[in-house]
XYZ file of C-alpha atoms in Angstrom:
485
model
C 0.000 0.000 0.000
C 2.843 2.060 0.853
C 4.276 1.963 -3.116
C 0.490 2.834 -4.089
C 0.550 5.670 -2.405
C 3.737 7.063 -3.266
C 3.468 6.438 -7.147
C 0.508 8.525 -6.624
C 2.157 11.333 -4.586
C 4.870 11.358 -7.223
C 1.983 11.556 -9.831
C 0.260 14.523 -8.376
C 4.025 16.385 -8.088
C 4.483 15.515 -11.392
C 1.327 17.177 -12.853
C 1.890 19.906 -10.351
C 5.389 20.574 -12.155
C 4.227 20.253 -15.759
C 4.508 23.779 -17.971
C 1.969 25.547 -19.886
C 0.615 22.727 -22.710
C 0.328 24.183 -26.434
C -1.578 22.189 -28.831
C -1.270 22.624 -32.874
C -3.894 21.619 -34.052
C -5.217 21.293 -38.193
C -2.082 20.326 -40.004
C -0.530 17.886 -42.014
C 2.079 15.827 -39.898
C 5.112 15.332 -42.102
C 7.819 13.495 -40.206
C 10.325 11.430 -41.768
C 9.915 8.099 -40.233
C 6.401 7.855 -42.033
C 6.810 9.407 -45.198
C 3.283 7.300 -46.120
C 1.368 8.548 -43.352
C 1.251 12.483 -44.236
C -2.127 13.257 -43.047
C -4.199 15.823 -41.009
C -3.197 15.486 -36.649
C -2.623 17.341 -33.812
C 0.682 17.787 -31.760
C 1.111 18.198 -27.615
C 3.862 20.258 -26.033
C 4.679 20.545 -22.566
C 7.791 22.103 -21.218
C 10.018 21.547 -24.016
C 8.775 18.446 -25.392
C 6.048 16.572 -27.295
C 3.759 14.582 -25.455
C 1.394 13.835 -27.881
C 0.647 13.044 -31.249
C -2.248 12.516 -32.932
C -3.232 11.545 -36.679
C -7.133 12.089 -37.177
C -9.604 13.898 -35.349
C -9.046 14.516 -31.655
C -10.081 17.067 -28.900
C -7.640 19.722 -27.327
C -6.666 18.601 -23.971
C -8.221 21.338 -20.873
C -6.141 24.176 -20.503
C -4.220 24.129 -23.366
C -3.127 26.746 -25.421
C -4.545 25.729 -29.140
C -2.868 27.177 -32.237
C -5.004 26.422 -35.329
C -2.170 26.000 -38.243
C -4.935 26.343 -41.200
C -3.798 23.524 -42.895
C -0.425 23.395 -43.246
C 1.861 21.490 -43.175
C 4.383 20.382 -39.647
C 7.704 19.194 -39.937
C 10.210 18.078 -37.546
C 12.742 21.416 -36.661
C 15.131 21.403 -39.860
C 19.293 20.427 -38.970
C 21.926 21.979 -40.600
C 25.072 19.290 -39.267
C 27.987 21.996 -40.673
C 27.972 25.776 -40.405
C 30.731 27.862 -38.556
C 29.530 30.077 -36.553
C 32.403 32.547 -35.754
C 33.279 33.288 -39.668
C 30.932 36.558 -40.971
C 30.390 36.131 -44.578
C 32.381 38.161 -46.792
C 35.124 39.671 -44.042
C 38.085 38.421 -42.958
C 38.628 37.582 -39.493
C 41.006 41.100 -39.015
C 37.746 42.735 -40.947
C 35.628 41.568 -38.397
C 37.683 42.405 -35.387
C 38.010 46.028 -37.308
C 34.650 46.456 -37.807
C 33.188 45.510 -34.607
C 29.948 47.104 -34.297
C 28.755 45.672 -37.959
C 30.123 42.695 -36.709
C 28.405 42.859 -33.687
C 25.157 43.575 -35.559
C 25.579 40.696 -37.879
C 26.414 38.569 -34.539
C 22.838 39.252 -33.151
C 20.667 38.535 -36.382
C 22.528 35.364 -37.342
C 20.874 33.233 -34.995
C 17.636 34.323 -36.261
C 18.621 33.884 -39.743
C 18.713 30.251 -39.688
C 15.595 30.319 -37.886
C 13.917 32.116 -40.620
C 14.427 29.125 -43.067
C 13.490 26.422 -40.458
C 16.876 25.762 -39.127
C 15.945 24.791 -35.240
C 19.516 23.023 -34.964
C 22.977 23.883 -36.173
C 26.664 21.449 -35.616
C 29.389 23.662 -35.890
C 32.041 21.781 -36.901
C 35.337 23.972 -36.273
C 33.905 25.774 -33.023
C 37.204 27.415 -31.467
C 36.028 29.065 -29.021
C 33.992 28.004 -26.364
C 32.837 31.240 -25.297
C 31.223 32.622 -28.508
C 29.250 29.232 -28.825
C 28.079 29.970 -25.453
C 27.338 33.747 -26.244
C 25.467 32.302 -29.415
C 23.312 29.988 -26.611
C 22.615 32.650 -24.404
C 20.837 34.891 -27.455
C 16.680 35.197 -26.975
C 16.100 33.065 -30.140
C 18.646 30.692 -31.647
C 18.751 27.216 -32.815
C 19.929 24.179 -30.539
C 23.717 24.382 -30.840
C 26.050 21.475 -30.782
C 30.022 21.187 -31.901
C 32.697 19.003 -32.990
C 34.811 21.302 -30.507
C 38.376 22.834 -31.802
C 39.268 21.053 -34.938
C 41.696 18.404 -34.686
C 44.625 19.561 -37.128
C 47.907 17.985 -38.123
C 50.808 20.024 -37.280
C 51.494 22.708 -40.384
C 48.352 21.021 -42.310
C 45.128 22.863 -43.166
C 43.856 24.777 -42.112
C 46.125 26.119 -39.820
C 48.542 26.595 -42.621
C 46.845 29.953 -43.101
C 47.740 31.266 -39.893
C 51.049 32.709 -39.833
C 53.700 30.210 -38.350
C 54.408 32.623 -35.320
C 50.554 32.082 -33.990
C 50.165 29.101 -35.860
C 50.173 26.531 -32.838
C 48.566 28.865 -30.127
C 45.154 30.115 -32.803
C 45.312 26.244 -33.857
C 45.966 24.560 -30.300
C 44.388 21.152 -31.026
C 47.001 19.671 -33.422
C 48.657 16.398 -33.912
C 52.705 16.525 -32.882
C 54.337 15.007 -36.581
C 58.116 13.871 -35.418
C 59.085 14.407 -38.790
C 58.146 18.085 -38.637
C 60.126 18.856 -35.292
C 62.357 21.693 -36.349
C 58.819 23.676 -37.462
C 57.294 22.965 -34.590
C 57.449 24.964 -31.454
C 60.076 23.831 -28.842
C 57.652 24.238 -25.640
C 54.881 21.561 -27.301
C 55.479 18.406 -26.507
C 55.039 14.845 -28.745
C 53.386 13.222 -25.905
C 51.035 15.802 -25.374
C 49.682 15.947 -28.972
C 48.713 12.692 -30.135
C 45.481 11.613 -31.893
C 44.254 10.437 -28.298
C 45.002 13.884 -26.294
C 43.457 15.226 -29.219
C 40.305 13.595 -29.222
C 40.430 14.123 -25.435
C 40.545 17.636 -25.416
C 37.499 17.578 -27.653
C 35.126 15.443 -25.561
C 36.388 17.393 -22.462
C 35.005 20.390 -23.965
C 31.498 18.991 -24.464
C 31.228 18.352 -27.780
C 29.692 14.975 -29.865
C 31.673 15.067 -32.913
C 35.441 15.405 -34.295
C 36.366 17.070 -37.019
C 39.732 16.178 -39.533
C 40.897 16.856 -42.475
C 42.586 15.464 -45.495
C 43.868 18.313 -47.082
C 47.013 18.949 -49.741
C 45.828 22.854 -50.329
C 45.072 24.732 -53.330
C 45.957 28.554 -54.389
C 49.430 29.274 -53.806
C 49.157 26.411 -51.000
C 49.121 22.682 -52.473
C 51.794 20.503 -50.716
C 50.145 20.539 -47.290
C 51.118 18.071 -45.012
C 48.435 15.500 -43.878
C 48.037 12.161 -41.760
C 49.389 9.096 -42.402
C 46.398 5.530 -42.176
C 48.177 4.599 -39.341
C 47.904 8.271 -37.584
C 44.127 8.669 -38.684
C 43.661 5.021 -37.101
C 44.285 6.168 -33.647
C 42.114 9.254 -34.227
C 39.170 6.492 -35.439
C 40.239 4.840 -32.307
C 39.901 7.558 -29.762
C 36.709 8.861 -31.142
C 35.456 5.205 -30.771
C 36.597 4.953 -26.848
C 34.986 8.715 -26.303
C 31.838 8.301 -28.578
C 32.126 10.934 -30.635
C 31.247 10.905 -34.225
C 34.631 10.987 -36.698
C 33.736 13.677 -39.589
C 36.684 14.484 -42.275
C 37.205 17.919 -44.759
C 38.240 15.965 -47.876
C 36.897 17.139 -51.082
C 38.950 14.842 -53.672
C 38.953 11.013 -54.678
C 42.239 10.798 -52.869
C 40.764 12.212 -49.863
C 37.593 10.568 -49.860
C 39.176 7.189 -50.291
C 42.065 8.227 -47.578
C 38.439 8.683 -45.325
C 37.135 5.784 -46.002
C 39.233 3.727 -45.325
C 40.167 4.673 -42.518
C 36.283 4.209 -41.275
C 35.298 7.951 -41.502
C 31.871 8.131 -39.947
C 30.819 11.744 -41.712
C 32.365 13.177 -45.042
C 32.448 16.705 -44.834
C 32.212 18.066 -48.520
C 30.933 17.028 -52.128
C 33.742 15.205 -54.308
C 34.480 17.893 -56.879
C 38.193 16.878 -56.970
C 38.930 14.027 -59.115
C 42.277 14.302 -59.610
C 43.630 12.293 -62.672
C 40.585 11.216 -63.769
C 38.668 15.119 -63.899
C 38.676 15.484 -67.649
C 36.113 11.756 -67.456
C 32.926 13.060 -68.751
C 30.949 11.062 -66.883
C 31.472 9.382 -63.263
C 34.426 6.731 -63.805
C 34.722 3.205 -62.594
C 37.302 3.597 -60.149
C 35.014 6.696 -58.553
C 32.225 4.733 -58.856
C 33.239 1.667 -56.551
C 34.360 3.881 -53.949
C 31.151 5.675 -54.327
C 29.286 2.319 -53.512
C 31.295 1.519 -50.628
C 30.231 4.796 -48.925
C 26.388 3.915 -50.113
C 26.403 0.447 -48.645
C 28.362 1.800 -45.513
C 25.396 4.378 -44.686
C 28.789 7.247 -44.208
C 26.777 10.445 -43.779
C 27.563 12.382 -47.244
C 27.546 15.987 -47.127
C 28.022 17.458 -50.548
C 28.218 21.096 -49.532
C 27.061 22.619 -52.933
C 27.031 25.928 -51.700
C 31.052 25.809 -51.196
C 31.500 26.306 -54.702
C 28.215 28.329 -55.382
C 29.085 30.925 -52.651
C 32.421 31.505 -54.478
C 30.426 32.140 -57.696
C 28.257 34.583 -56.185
C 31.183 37.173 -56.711
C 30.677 36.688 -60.360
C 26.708 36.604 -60.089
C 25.502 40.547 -60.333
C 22.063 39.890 -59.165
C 23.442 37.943 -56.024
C 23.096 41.001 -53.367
C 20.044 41.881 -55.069
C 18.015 38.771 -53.546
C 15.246 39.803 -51.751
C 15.897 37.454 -49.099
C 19.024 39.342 -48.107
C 17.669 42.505 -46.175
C 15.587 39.872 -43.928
C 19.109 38.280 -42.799
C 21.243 40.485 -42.782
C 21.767 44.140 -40.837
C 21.099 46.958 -43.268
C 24.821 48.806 -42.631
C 26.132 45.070 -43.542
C 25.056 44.345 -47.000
C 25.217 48.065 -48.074
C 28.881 47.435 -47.172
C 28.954 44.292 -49.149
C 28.078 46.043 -51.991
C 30.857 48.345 -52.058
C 34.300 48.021 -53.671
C 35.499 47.774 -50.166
C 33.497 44.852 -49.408
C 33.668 42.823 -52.710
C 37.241 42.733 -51.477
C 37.740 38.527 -51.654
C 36.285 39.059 -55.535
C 40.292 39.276 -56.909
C 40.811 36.014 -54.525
C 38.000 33.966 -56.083
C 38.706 35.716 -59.886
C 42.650 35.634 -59.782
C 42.417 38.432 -62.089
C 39.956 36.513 -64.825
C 37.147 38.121 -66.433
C 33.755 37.028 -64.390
C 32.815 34.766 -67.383
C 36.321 33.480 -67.343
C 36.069 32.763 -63.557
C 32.488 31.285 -64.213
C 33.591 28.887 -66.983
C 36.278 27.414 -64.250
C 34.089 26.886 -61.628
C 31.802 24.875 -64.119
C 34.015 21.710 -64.044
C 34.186 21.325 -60.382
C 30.118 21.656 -59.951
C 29.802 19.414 -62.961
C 31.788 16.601 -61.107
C 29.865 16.976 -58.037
C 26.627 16.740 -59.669
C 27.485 13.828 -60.939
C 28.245 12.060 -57.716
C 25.319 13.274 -55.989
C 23.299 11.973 -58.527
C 24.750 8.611 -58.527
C 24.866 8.313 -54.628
C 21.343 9.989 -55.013
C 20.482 6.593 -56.647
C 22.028 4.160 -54.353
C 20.099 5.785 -51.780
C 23.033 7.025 -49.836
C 22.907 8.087 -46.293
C 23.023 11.980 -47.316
C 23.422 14.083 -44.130
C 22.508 18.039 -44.982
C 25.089 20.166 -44.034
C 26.004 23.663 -46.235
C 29.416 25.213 -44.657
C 27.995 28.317 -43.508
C 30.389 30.487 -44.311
C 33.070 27.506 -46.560
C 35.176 30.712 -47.039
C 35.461 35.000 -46.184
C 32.642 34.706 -49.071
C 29.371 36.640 -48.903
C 27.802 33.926 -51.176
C 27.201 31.829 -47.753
C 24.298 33.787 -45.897
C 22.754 31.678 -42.646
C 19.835 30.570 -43.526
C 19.606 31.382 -47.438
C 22.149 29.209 -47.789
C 20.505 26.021 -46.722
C 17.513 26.681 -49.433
C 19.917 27.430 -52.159
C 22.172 24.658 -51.331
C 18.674 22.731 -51.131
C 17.989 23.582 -54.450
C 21.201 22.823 -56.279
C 20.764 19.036 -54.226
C 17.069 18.876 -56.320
C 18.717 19.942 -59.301
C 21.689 17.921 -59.239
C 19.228 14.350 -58.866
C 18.381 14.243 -55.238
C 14.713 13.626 -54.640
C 12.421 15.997 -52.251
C 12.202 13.115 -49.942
C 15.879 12.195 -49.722
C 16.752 15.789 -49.188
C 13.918 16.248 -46.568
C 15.592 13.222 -44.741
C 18.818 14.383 -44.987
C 17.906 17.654 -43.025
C 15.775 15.539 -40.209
C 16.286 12.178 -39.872
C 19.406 11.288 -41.431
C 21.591 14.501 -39.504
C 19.654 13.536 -36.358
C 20.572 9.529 -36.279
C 24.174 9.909 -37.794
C 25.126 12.706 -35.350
C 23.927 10.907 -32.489
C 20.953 13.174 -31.611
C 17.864 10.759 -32.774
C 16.778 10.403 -29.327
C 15.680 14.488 -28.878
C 15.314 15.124 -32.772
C 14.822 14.357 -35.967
C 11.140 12.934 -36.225
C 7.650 14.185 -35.075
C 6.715 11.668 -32.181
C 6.211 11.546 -28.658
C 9.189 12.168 -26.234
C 10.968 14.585 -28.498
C 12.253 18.221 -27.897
C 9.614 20.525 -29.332
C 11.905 21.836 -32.464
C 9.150 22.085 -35.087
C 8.768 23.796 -38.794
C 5.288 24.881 -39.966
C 5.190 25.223 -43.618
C 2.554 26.707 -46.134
C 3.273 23.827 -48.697
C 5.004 20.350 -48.433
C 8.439 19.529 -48.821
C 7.249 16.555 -50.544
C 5.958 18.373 -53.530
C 8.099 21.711 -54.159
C 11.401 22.254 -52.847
C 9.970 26.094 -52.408
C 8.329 24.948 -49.368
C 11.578 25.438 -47.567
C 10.959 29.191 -48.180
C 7.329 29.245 -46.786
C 7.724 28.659 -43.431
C 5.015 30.350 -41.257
C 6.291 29.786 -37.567
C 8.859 27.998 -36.127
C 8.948 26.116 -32.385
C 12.215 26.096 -30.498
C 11.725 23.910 -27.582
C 8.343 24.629 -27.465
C 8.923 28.624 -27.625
C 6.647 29.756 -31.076
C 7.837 32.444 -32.920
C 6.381 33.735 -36.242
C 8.754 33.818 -39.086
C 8.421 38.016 -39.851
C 9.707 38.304 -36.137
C 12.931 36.698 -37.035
C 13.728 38.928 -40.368
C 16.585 41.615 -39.577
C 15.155 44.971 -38.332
């Protein structure tokens, strides 16, 4: 009798305890997990979470707050698995740290701006400093934020090649000691204090669920990069194993790719637009090919981070600034500094001096390579994981937000299907990062990250820009509330 009566008591606390309930009522429930059940329900939410779903008719419960969506249609809270969240498009870091209250400015609205295209949950994958995620956190409205921590670099490799050699080790602190590089590496680090394990160490330590490498020989005036040797990236697969963290690599190439995956990569962090020998092939070669199925059958999340190479082109697109999406994302002092000499200033990087049909023409090749290998892992039915590198580069061409729905796009027109790129951004990013259990689907027990839409994913990739109101944790917030003011 005594257990009777204190499940009970703990019952009553319970209730007692539970939040404000919300019910949305009079949509169309599009989660992932049951692509054939997109009918009319209802969703629950009580502090934080779903409680409840329904598919048919049902009654609001007492008490709760109803919001009628009019039809439309619910998705589960959109994830974009690699974005970097210190970078502001088109400056340079020294830019930024010049420019501080634009910076600050852009700082405050960025948040919002992936909100405003149904992003409820960003991974930054390079996140270097602690602090600024946590600033990023602390803002009124932002999406759930999670990391891959500092990125684990090998000594004098990218990308801390671009940092002069004098600050190199200190800006880039999480690197792997290479003995054969001892006379360019500082005296006061130590070998045993920068190996693959420490590494990985230092990134769980700091709380995050992924870590990020690279495979990396450069480009530009930089293409002889050191990187890791199979047996070095084996104790990084190792460690990450031991500490549970997912292993995600920056390769972009065949070599790299391959390098990856065999080495049991668990994420790839770009598009193959690097073919090396075999680039003039007009269409996907064998070799490519085989590898290609391996990462297929092996369900390796695939991100193919179109928008790296469209950003770059936006500096040789004159109607680019001129989207109307831009003014709702970014400050107003920010893009009418984009649009000045001044701030086209990484247009001579991207050009190297070529006309903009010139520079055009040579990024066609590239993009036509890594069409082609989306569409054929499009039809293998790869495990594509939706990521856009928000910002790849100092370019403006990456805005938060805009970004995912153009990179979106180019996905649909390069072969993937609505439904494979609506999994990528849900389901797919949720189970391969290790974050199915809070996200990823509509269903009872998750955290409250929800996307209402005007039209369906399913039929028109425009539905991605006709969200109505987004959920974060519960919290609703109408979609004109998150443009820039």
């Amino acid at each position: 009798m005594k257990s009777l009566y204190l499940a009970l008591s703990l019952l009553v606390c319970a209730h007692a305890s539970a939040g404000p309930q919300t019910w949305i009522t009079n949509v169309k429930l599009v989660s992932p997990e049951k692509l054939d059940r997109i009918e009319s329900g209802s969703v629950l939410i009580e502090d934080q979470r779903i409680i409840r779903v329904e598919r048919g008719a049902a009654k609001a419960p007492k008490g709760a707050l109803t919001v009628d969506g009019k039809g439309g249609y619910l998705t589960p809270g959109l994830i974009d698995s690699h974005v970097h969240l210190l970078a502001v498009p088109g400056m340079s870091f020294e830019q930024a740290d010049h420019m501080k209250a634009m910076a600050a400015e852009y700082f405050t609205q960025m948040p919002r701006s992936f909100l405003y295209y149904g992003y409820t949950t960003v991974i930054d994958l390079a996140a270097g400093s602690r602090e600024f995620i946590d600033m990023v956190k602390a803002s009124p409205l932002h999406p759930d934020v999670y990391d891959c921590g500092a990125p684990l670099v090998f000594a004098n490799g990218y990308p801390s090649s671009y940092a002069p050699p004098e600050t190199r080790f200190t800006t880039f602190s999480n690197f792997i000691y290479d003995p054969a590089q001892a006379d360019k590496i500082p005296s006061r680090f130590k070998p045993e204090d920068y190996t693959p394990a420490k590494g990985v160490a230092r990134v769980k330590a700091d709380g995050a669920i992924c870590v990020k490498t690279h495979f990396e020989h450069g480009f530009g005036n930089q293409r002889n990069l050191p990187v890791m040797s199979p047996a070095v990236y084996a104790e990084v697969r190792a460690a990450a194993s031991k500490d549970g963290l997912v292993l995600v690599t920056h390769g972009n190439s065949f070599e790299a790719q391959t390098f990856a995956v065999n080495g049991g990569v668990d994420v790839l962090a770009h598009g193959m637009w690097h073919w090396g020998a075999l680039n003039k092939s007009p269409q996907v070669p064998d070799e490519i090919k085989l590898l290609l199925d391996r990462i297929a059958e092996r369900r390796i999340g695939y991100q193919p981070t179109m928008q790296v190479l469209y950003g770059l082109r936006a500096y040789v697109d004159p109607d680019y600034l001129n989207n109307p999406a831009l003014p709702k994302l970014l400050p107003k002092s920010m893009l009418a500094w984009l649009k000045t000499p001044e701030g086209n200033w990484f247009k001579q990087e991207v050009t190297e001096d070529d006309t903009d049909e010139a520079a055009r023409q040579g990024m066609e090749e590239p993009l036509r390579r890594q069409r082609q290998v989306v569409a054929y892992l499009a039809k293998k039915d790869a495990n594509f994981v939706f990521g856009t590198d928000t910002p790849s580069s100092p370019t403006y061409g990456n805005i938060p937000g805009l970004n995912g729905y153009l990179e979106m796009r180019n996905l649909h027109l390069a072969g993937m299907s609505l439904a494979q790129i609506f999994k990528a951004a849900t389901i797919n990013n949720a189970r391969t990062f290790k974050l199915d259990a809070d996200l990823g689907t509509i269903e009872a027990g998750k955290v409250a990250n929800l996307v209402l839409m005007k039209t369906s994913p399913l039929a028109d990739i425009a539905a991605y820009d006709s969200v109505q109101t987004v959920w974060i944790r519960g919290k609703q917030t109408a979609r004109e509330n998150l443009a820039a003011r």
